[in-house]
Short mmCIF file of C-alpha atoms in Angstrom, two decimals:
data_model
loop_
_atom_site.label_atom_id
_atom_site.label_comp_id
_atom_site.label_asym_id
_atom_site.label_seq_id
_atom_site.Cartn_x
_atom_site.Cartn_y
_atom_site.Cartn_z
CA MET O 96 -18.57 11.61 12.50
CA ARG O 97 -19.27 10.98 16.17
CA PHE O 98 -17.19 12.11 19.14
CA GLY O 99 -16.83 10.26 22.41
CA LEU O 100 -14.80 9.96 25.61
CA ASP O 101 -13.10 7.35 27.73
CA TYR O 102 -12.15 8.04 31.34
CA ALA O 103 -11.08 6.27 34.53
CA GLY O 104 -10.28 8.94 37.09
CA GLY O 105 -13.91 9.82 37.88
CA ARG O 106 -17.42 9.85 36.46
CA PRO O 107 -18.26 13.19 34.81
CA GLY O 108 -21.96 12.42 34.41
CA ALA O 109 -24.06 12.10 31.27
CA SER O 110 -25.42 15.66 31.26
CA ALA O 111 -21.90 17.14 31.43
CA ILE O 112 -20.76 14.79 28.67
CA ARG O 113 -23.60 15.92 26.40
CA ALA O 114 -23.00 19.57 27.27
CA ALA O 115 -19.35 19.19 26.25
CA GLY O 116 -20.45 17.95 22.79
CA PHE O 117 -19.89 14.20 23.11
CA ASP O 118 -22.47 11.47 22.54
CA PHE O 119 -20.70 8.17 23.28
CA VAL O 120 -18.33 6.76 25.88
CA VAL O 121 -16.04 3.75 26.04
CA ARG O 122 -16.33 2.40 29.57
CA TYR O 123 -14.26 -0.06 31.54
CA LEU O 124 -15.77 -3.24 32.94
CA SER O 125 -12.95 -3.72 35.47
CA ASP O 126 -12.21 -1.98 38.76
CA GLY O 127 -9.44 0.60 38.89
CA GLY O 128 -8.87 0.49 42.64
CA PRO O 129 -8.34 3.57 44.81
CA THR O 130 -6.08 5.30 42.24
CA LEU O 131 -8.76 5.18 39.52
CA PRO O 132 -12.08 5.50 41.35
CA GLY O 133 -14.12 6.14 38.24
CA LYS O 134 -12.83 3.33 36.06
CA LEU O 135 -15.56 0.72 36.62
CA LEU O 136 -18.86 1.21 34.82
CA THR O 137 -21.69 0.85 37.34
CA PRO O 138 -25.38 0.10 36.73
CA ALA O 139 -26.31 3.60 37.99
CA GLU O 140 -23.87 5.27 35.61
CA ALA O 141 -25.12 3.13 32.71
CA ASP O 142 -28.71 4.18 33.46
CA ASP O 143 -27.66 7.85 33.55
CA LEU O 144 -25.85 7.59 30.22
CA ARG O 145 -28.78 5.88 28.52
CA ALA O 146 -31.23 8.44 29.89
CA HIS O 147 -29.23 11.25 28.22
CA GLY O 148 -28.77 9.46 24.91
CA VAL O 149 -25.07 8.71 25.42
CA SER O 150 -24.05 5.45 23.72
CA ILE O 151 -21.97 2.97 25.72
CA VAL O 152 -19.09 0.84 24.36
CA SER O 153 -17.43 -1.90 26.46
CA ASN O 154 -13.75 -2.34 27.27
CA TRP O 155 -11.85 -4.64 29.61
CA GLU O 156 -8.47 -3.73 31.02
CA THR O 157 -6.79 -4.65 34.28
CA THR O 158 -3.03 -4.29 33.81
CA ALA O 159 -1.50 -2.89 30.62
CA SER O 160 0.12 -6.18 29.58
CA ARG O 161 -2.56 -8.58 30.81
CA MET O 162 -3.05 -10.02 27.33
CA LEU O 163 0.44 -11.53 27.47
CA ASP O 164 -0.97 -14.12 29.89
CA GLY O 165 -2.54 -15.93 26.93
CA PHE O 166 -5.58 -18.10 26.33
CA GLY O 167 -6.63 -18.86 29.92
CA ALA O 168 -6.49 -15.20 30.88
CA GLY O 169 -8.70 -14.37 27.91
CA VAL O 170 -11.31 -16.87 29.07
CA THR O 171 -11.30 -15.57 32.64
CA ASP O 172 -11.47 -11.90 31.65
CA ALA O 173 -14.18 -12.40 29.03
CA ARG O 174 -16.42 -14.14 31.55
CA ALA O 175 -15.95 -11.32 34.09
CA ALA O 176 -16.45 -8.65 31.41
CA LEU O 177 -19.67 -10.18 30.09
CA ALA O 178 -21.05 -10.51 33.64
CA GLN O 179 -20.46 -6.78 34.24
CA VAL O 180 -22.08 -5.87 30.90
CA LEU O 181 -25.21 -7.79 31.84
CA ARG O 182 -25.16 -6.34 35.35
CA CYS O 183 -25.25 -2.84 33.81
CA GLY O 184 -28.06 -3.64 31.38
CA GLY O 185 -25.92 -4.34 28.33
CA ARG O 186 -26.36 -6.96 25.63
CA ARG O 187 -24.67 -10.28 24.89
CA ASP O 188 -24.51 -9.57 21.18
CA ARG O 189 -22.33 -6.45 21.45
CA PRO O 190 -18.53 -6.52 21.30
CA ILE O 191 -16.08 -6.06 24.13
CA TYR O 192 -12.66 -4.52 23.39
CA PHE O 193 -9.69 -5.99 25.30
CA SER O 194 -6.68 -3.75 25.87
CA ALA O 195 -3.07 -4.23 24.80
CA ASP O 196 -2.06 -0.96 26.45
CA PHE O 197 1.64 -1.03 25.51
CA ASP O 198 3.88 -1.05 22.44
CA ALA O 199 3.55 -4.75 21.61
CA THR O 200 6.24 -6.43 19.52
CA PRO O 201 5.59 -9.02 16.78
CA ALA O 202 6.79 -11.77 19.15
CA GLN O 203 4.31 -10.63 21.81
CA GLN O 204 1.50 -10.93 19.26
CA VAL O 205 1.52 -14.69 19.81
CA PRO O 206 0.20 -14.56 23.41
CA ILE O 207 -2.01 -11.58 22.51
CA ASN O 208 -3.71 -13.62 19.81
CA ALA O 209 -4.01 -16.56 22.19
CA TYR O 210 -5.69 -14.26 24.74
CA LEU O 211 -8.15 -13.11 22.09
CA ASP O 212 -8.84 -16.74 21.16
CA GLY O 213 -9.68 -17.38 24.81
CA ALA O 214 -12.03 -14.37 24.91
CA ALA O 215 -13.66 -15.48 21.66
CA SER O 216 -14.38 -18.92 23.16
CA VAL O 217 -16.67 -17.12 25.63
CA LEU O 218 -18.07 -14.22 23.59
CA GLY O 219 -17.87 -15.53 20.04
CA ARG O 220 -15.37 -14.23 17.51
CA GLU O 221 -17.95 -11.76 16.20
CA ASN O 222 -18.00 -10.01 19.60
CA THR O 223 -14.26 -9.95 20.30
CA GLY O 224 -12.33 -6.70 19.89
CA ILE O 225 -8.87 -5.31 20.60
CA TYR O 226 -7.60 -1.93 21.80
CA GLY O 227 -4.01 -0.93 21.09
CA GLY O 228 -1.57 0.80 18.78
CA TYR O 229 -1.52 0.32 15.04
CA TRP O 230 0.67 -2.79 14.94
CA PRO O 231 -1.00 -5.17 17.44
CA VAL O 232 -4.44 -4.07 16.19
CA SER O 233 -3.52 -4.68 12.55
CA ARG O 234 -1.86 -8.01 13.30
CA ALA O 235 -4.89 -9.22 15.25
CA LEU O 236 -7.24 -8.24 12.44
CA ASP O 237 -4.99 -9.91 9.88
CA ALA O 238 -4.88 -13.09 11.95
CA GLY O 239 -8.65 -13.04 12.45
CA THR O 240 -8.31 -13.21 16.25
CA ALA O 241 -10.24 -9.94 16.62
CA THR O 242 -13.22 -8.62 14.69
CA TRP O 243 -13.46 -5.16 16.28
CA ALA O 244 -10.67 -2.59 16.52
CA TRP O 245 -10.22 0.40 18.80
CA GLN O 246 -6.94 2.03 17.78
CA THR O 247 -4.99 4.52 19.85
CA VAL O 248 -2.62 6.98 18.22
CA ALA O 249 -0.08 6.00 20.88
CA TRP O 250 2.60 3.67 19.45
CA SER O 251 1.07 4.10 15.99
CA GLY O 252 3.39 6.67 14.40
CA ASN O 253 1.47 8.16 11.50
CA ASN O 254 -0.27 4.87 10.71
CA LEU O 255 -4.05 4.61 10.73
CA GLU O 256 -5.66 1.19 10.47
CA PRO O 257 -8.46 1.55 7.86
CA ARG O 258 -10.41 -1.29 9.49
CA ARG O 259 -10.61 0.46 12.86
CA HIS O 260 -14.01 1.14 14.40
CA ILE O 261 -12.91 3.77 16.92
CA LEU O 262 -9.83 6.00 17.07
CA GLN O 263 -8.51 7.27 20.39
CA THR O 264 -6.89 10.61 19.57
CA ALA O 265 -4.06 12.38 21.40
CA ARG O 266 -6.49 15.07 22.57
CA GLN O 267 -7.68 15.25 26.17
CA VAL O 268 -10.41 17.40 27.75
CA ASP O 269 -11.67 18.08 31.26
CA VAL O 270 -15.38 17.35 31.65
CA ASN O 271 -16.91 18.20 35.03
CA GLY O 272 -13.46 17.98 36.60
CA VAL O 273 -12.60 14.60 35.10
CA ARG O 274 -9.70 14.21 32.65
CA CYS O 275 -10.95 12.35 29.55
CA ASP O 276 -9.45 11.04 26.31
CA VAL O 277 -11.24 12.09 23.12
CA ASN O 278 -12.31 9.42 20.62
CA VAL O 279 -13.81 9.65 17.13
CA THR O 280 -15.60 7.25 14.80
CA ASP O 281 -17.06 7.41 11.32
CA ARG O 282 -18.82 4.06 11.64
CA ALA O 283 -22.55 3.61 12.09
CA ASP O 284 -21.81 0.55 14.21
CA PHE O 285 -18.71 0.80 16.37
CA GLY O 286 -19.82 -1.59 19.08
CA GLN O 287 -22.27 0.62 21.02
CA TRP O 288 -24.93 -1.11 23.12
CA ASP O 289 -27.81 0.85 21.64
CA PHE O 290 -27.06 0.06 18.01
CA GLU O 291 -30.07 -1.38 16.20
CA GLN O 292 -29.63 -3.11 12.89
CA GLU O 293 -32.19 -1.89 10.39
CA ASP O 294 -34.29 -4.52 8.69
CA SER O 295 -32.72 -5.45 5.41
CA ASP O 296 -34.56 -6.04 2.15
CA VAL O 297 -31.71 -8.31 1.04
CA THR O 298 -32.52 -12.01 0.89
CA PRO O 299 -30.13 -14.57 2.44
CA GLU O 300 -29.07 -15.63 -1.07
CA GLN O 301 -28.31 -12.02 -2.03
CA GLU O 302 -26.44 -11.49 1.22
CA GLU O 303 -24.31 -14.55 0.47
CA ILE O 304 -23.51 -13.15 -2.98
CA LEU O 305 -22.57 -9.80 -1.47
CA ARG O 306 -20.28 -11.48 1.04
CA ASP O 307 -18.65 -13.44 -1.78
CA ILE O 308 -18.12 -10.24 -3.79
CA GLN O 309 -16.61 -8.55 -0.74
CA THR O 310 -14.25 -11.48 -0.24
CA GLN O 311 -13.23 -11.41 -3.91
CA LEU O 312 -12.48 -7.71 -3.69
CA ARG O 313 -10.74 -7.63 -0.31
CA GLY O 314 -9.42 -11.16 0.06
CA PRO O 315 -9.96 -13.88 2.68
CA GLY O 316 -10.87 -12.35 6.01
CA LEU O 317 -10.92 -8.99 4.21
CA ALA O 318 -7.14 -8.95 4.72
CA GLY O 319 -6.04 -8.78 1.07
CA TRP O 320 -4.75 -11.41 -1.36
CA PRO O 321 -1.23 -12.82 -0.79
CA GLN O 322 -1.05 -13.55 -4.55
CA LEU O 323 -1.18 -9.81 -5.32
CA GLY O 324 1.84 -8.93 -3.20
CA ASP O 325 2.14 -6.43 -0.36
CA ASP O 326 1.62 -2.68 -0.21
CA PRO O 327 4.25 -0.28 1.23
CA GLN O 328 2.83 -0.94 4.72
CA GLY O 329 3.40 -4.68 4.34
CA ARG O 330 -0.30 -5.58 4.02
CA HIS O 331 -1.61 -7.89 1.30
CA ARG O 332 -3.12 -5.97 -1.60
CA THR O 333 -6.83 -6.10 -2.28
CA LEU O 334 -8.09 -6.65 -5.83
CA VAL O 335 -8.44 -2.90 -6.34
CA ASP O 336 -4.96 -2.26 -4.90
CA GLY O 337 -3.52 -4.97 -7.15
CA LEU O 338 -5.17 -3.47 -10.23
CA ALA O 339 -3.84 -0.03 -9.35
CA ALA O 340 -0.33 -1.45 -8.92
CA ALA O 341 -0.59 -3.28 -12.26
CA LEU O 342 -1.71 -0.12 -14.07
CA ALA O 343 1.16 1.82 -12.54
CA ARG O 344 3.59 -0.88 -13.73
CA ILE O 345 2.08 -0.77 -17.24
CA ASP O 346 2.72 2.99 -17.39
CA GLU O 347 6.32 2.37 -16.32
CA LEU O 348 6.74 -0.28 -19.03
CA ARG O 349 5.26 2.06 -21.66
CA THR O 350 7.87 4.65 -20.74
CA GLU O 351 10.64 2.06 -20.95
CA VAL O 352 9.38 0.86 -24.36
CA SER O 353 9.31 4.44 -25.69
CA GLU O 354 12.88 4.94 -24.56
CA LEU O 355 13.93 1.67 -26.22
CA GLU O 356 12.20 2.68 -29.48
CA ALA O 357 14.07 6.00 -29.49
CA THR O 358 17.37 4.23 -28.84
CA THR O 359 16.66 1.70 -31.61
CA ALA O 360 15.91 4.50 -34.09
CA GLU O 361 19.23 6.17 -33.25
CA LEU O 362 21.11 2.88 -33.69
CA THR O 363 19.37 2.21 -37.01
CA GLU O 364 20.38 5.64 -38.30
CA GLU O 365 23.96 5.08 -37.21
CA VAL O 366 24.07 1.65 -38.90
CA GLU O 367 22.77 3.15 -42.14
CA ARG O 368 25.40 5.87 -41.96
CA LEU O 369 28.15 3.31 -41.49
CA SER O 370 26.83 0.78 -44.02
CA GLY O 371 28.69 2.36 -47.02
CA ARG O 372 32.04 0.97 -48.26
CA ARG O 373 34.72 1.76 -45.67
CA TRP O 374 38.39 0.83 -45.47
CA PRO O 375 39.21 -1.28 -42.42
CA TRP O 376 41.20 0.39 -39.68
CA PRO O 377 44.00 1.48 -39.81
CA PHE O 378 43.74 1.86 -43.60
CA SER O 379 40.70 4.06 -43.10
CA LEU O 380 43.08 6.72 -41.79
CA ILE O 381 44.48 7.23 -45.34
CA GLU O 382 41.18 6.65 -47.16
CA GLY O 383 40.70 10.34 -47.94
CA PRO O 384 44.21 11.10 -49.22
CA ALA O 385 44.31 7.87 -51.23
CA ASN O 386 41.03 8.69 -52.99
CA ALA O 387 42.34 12.15 -53.86
CA VAL O 388 45.55 10.73 -55.34
CA GLY O 389 43.54 8.15 -57.32
CA ASN O 390 41.32 10.85 -58.80
CA GLN O 391 44.37 12.86 -59.90
CA ILE O 392 45.94 9.79 -61.52
CA ALA O 393 42.69 9.09 -63.40
CA ARG O 394 42.60 12.67 -64.73
CA LEU O 395 46.24 12.40 -65.81
CA GLU O 396 45.56 9.16 -67.65
CA GLN O 397 42.71 10.79 -69.52
CA LEU O 398 45.08 13.55 -70.71
CA LEU O 399 47.97 11.31 -71.77
CA PRO O 400 46.59 10.37 -75.23
CA ASP O 401 46.47 14.01 -76.25
CA LEU O 402 50.00 14.92 -75.11
CA PRO O 403 52.85 14.94 -77.78
CA LEU O 404 55.55 12.56 -76.78
CA PRO O 405 59.25 13.14 -77.70
CA GLY O 406 60.52 11.13 -80.60
CA TRP O 407 57.10 10.45 -82.01
CA GLY O 408 56.49 11.57 -85.59
CA GLU O 409 53.62 11.44 -87.97
CA GLU O 410 54.78 8.15 -89.26
CA ASN O 411 54.27 6.70 -85.85
CA GLY O 412 50.67 7.86 -85.63
CA ASP O 413 49.29 4.35 -85.84
CA ASP O 414 51.54 3.24 -83.06
CA ARG O 415 50.48 6.26 -80.96
CA ALA O 416 46.81 5.52 -81.54
CA ALA O 417 47.30 1.91 -80.52
CA ALA O 418 49.17 2.95 -77.41
CA ALA O 419 46.45 5.41 -76.49
CA ALA O 420 43.77 2.74 -76.95
CA ALA O 421 45.71 0.39 -74.71
CA ARG O 422 46.06 3.00 -72.01
CA LYS O 423 42.31 3.81 -72.15
CA ALA O 424 41.41 0.15 -71.80
CA ALA O 425 43.70 -0.14 -68.82
CA SER O 426 42.10 2.92 -67.28
CA ASP O 427 38.59 1.48 -67.78
CA ASN O 428 39.62 -1.72 -66.13
CA ARG O 429 41.32 -0.04 -63.17
CA ILE O 430 39.98 -1.02 -59.75
CA ASP O 431 39.34 1.97 -57.47
#
């Protein structure tokens, strides 16, 4: 992690900046007039910063809403900004951040993007950056109108753009009598003039493969894949984000399936319980009493053959036996 400053009300000096624990600055390439006498980076200041090992990052800002003037303004400002960079000993191949120093709406993103297109026509898209709150920075990166991002916590809520190169915090410090904003970065390359790319052992073919893999993982322009849907912040999901969302949905479906299986088991048990012979309603209301009466009648019928009947004598024994046999047959054929 590196810590830096940006300031416009004066020039604290490189030695004071280093003594305060900071090793980079974001400096303006435009004049601040009498109210901001230290806004413009001068060749002498740039020499002092370099001599003390303080890295320099470029920014252009005149008025807060200058970017709303669109493409032509971007061309004009980029030319002036690059001229001041070269005047101060900077490099053509380093980015310049252009400021949207207000809470830009989605509708205002249209001229902002046009302004960035104008700047890119002078500097190249690879050297075009934007400063602003979370939303205009994210929209510019999504649209591909900016490659570099310096996010301020102002107008950002609790949102942090993961593609940012520098973050301007809400903290301020006084360095040698000059009020400064504190910035942080965790990037090796955040647009500083003195950055040197180490020689790579990767061949052009391997680099092309790596770029293709990166695109497959993070989507076109590294802005996610529309086919995978959007995350809670409204950004397209990357391949990893999409896989995580799919796994989460699978877990939800497994829970739903388990609940359905339990419900099915309960229904099956209830069907089995009800599958026996049952009288239809409302006859089922008397099913119990009717069965009891039927059982008593059956027992009585079984006893009848053994009971003496009035008026029956021994001589009628054959008739009694025949009658008993008839009653038994009727009982056997009775339908419950």
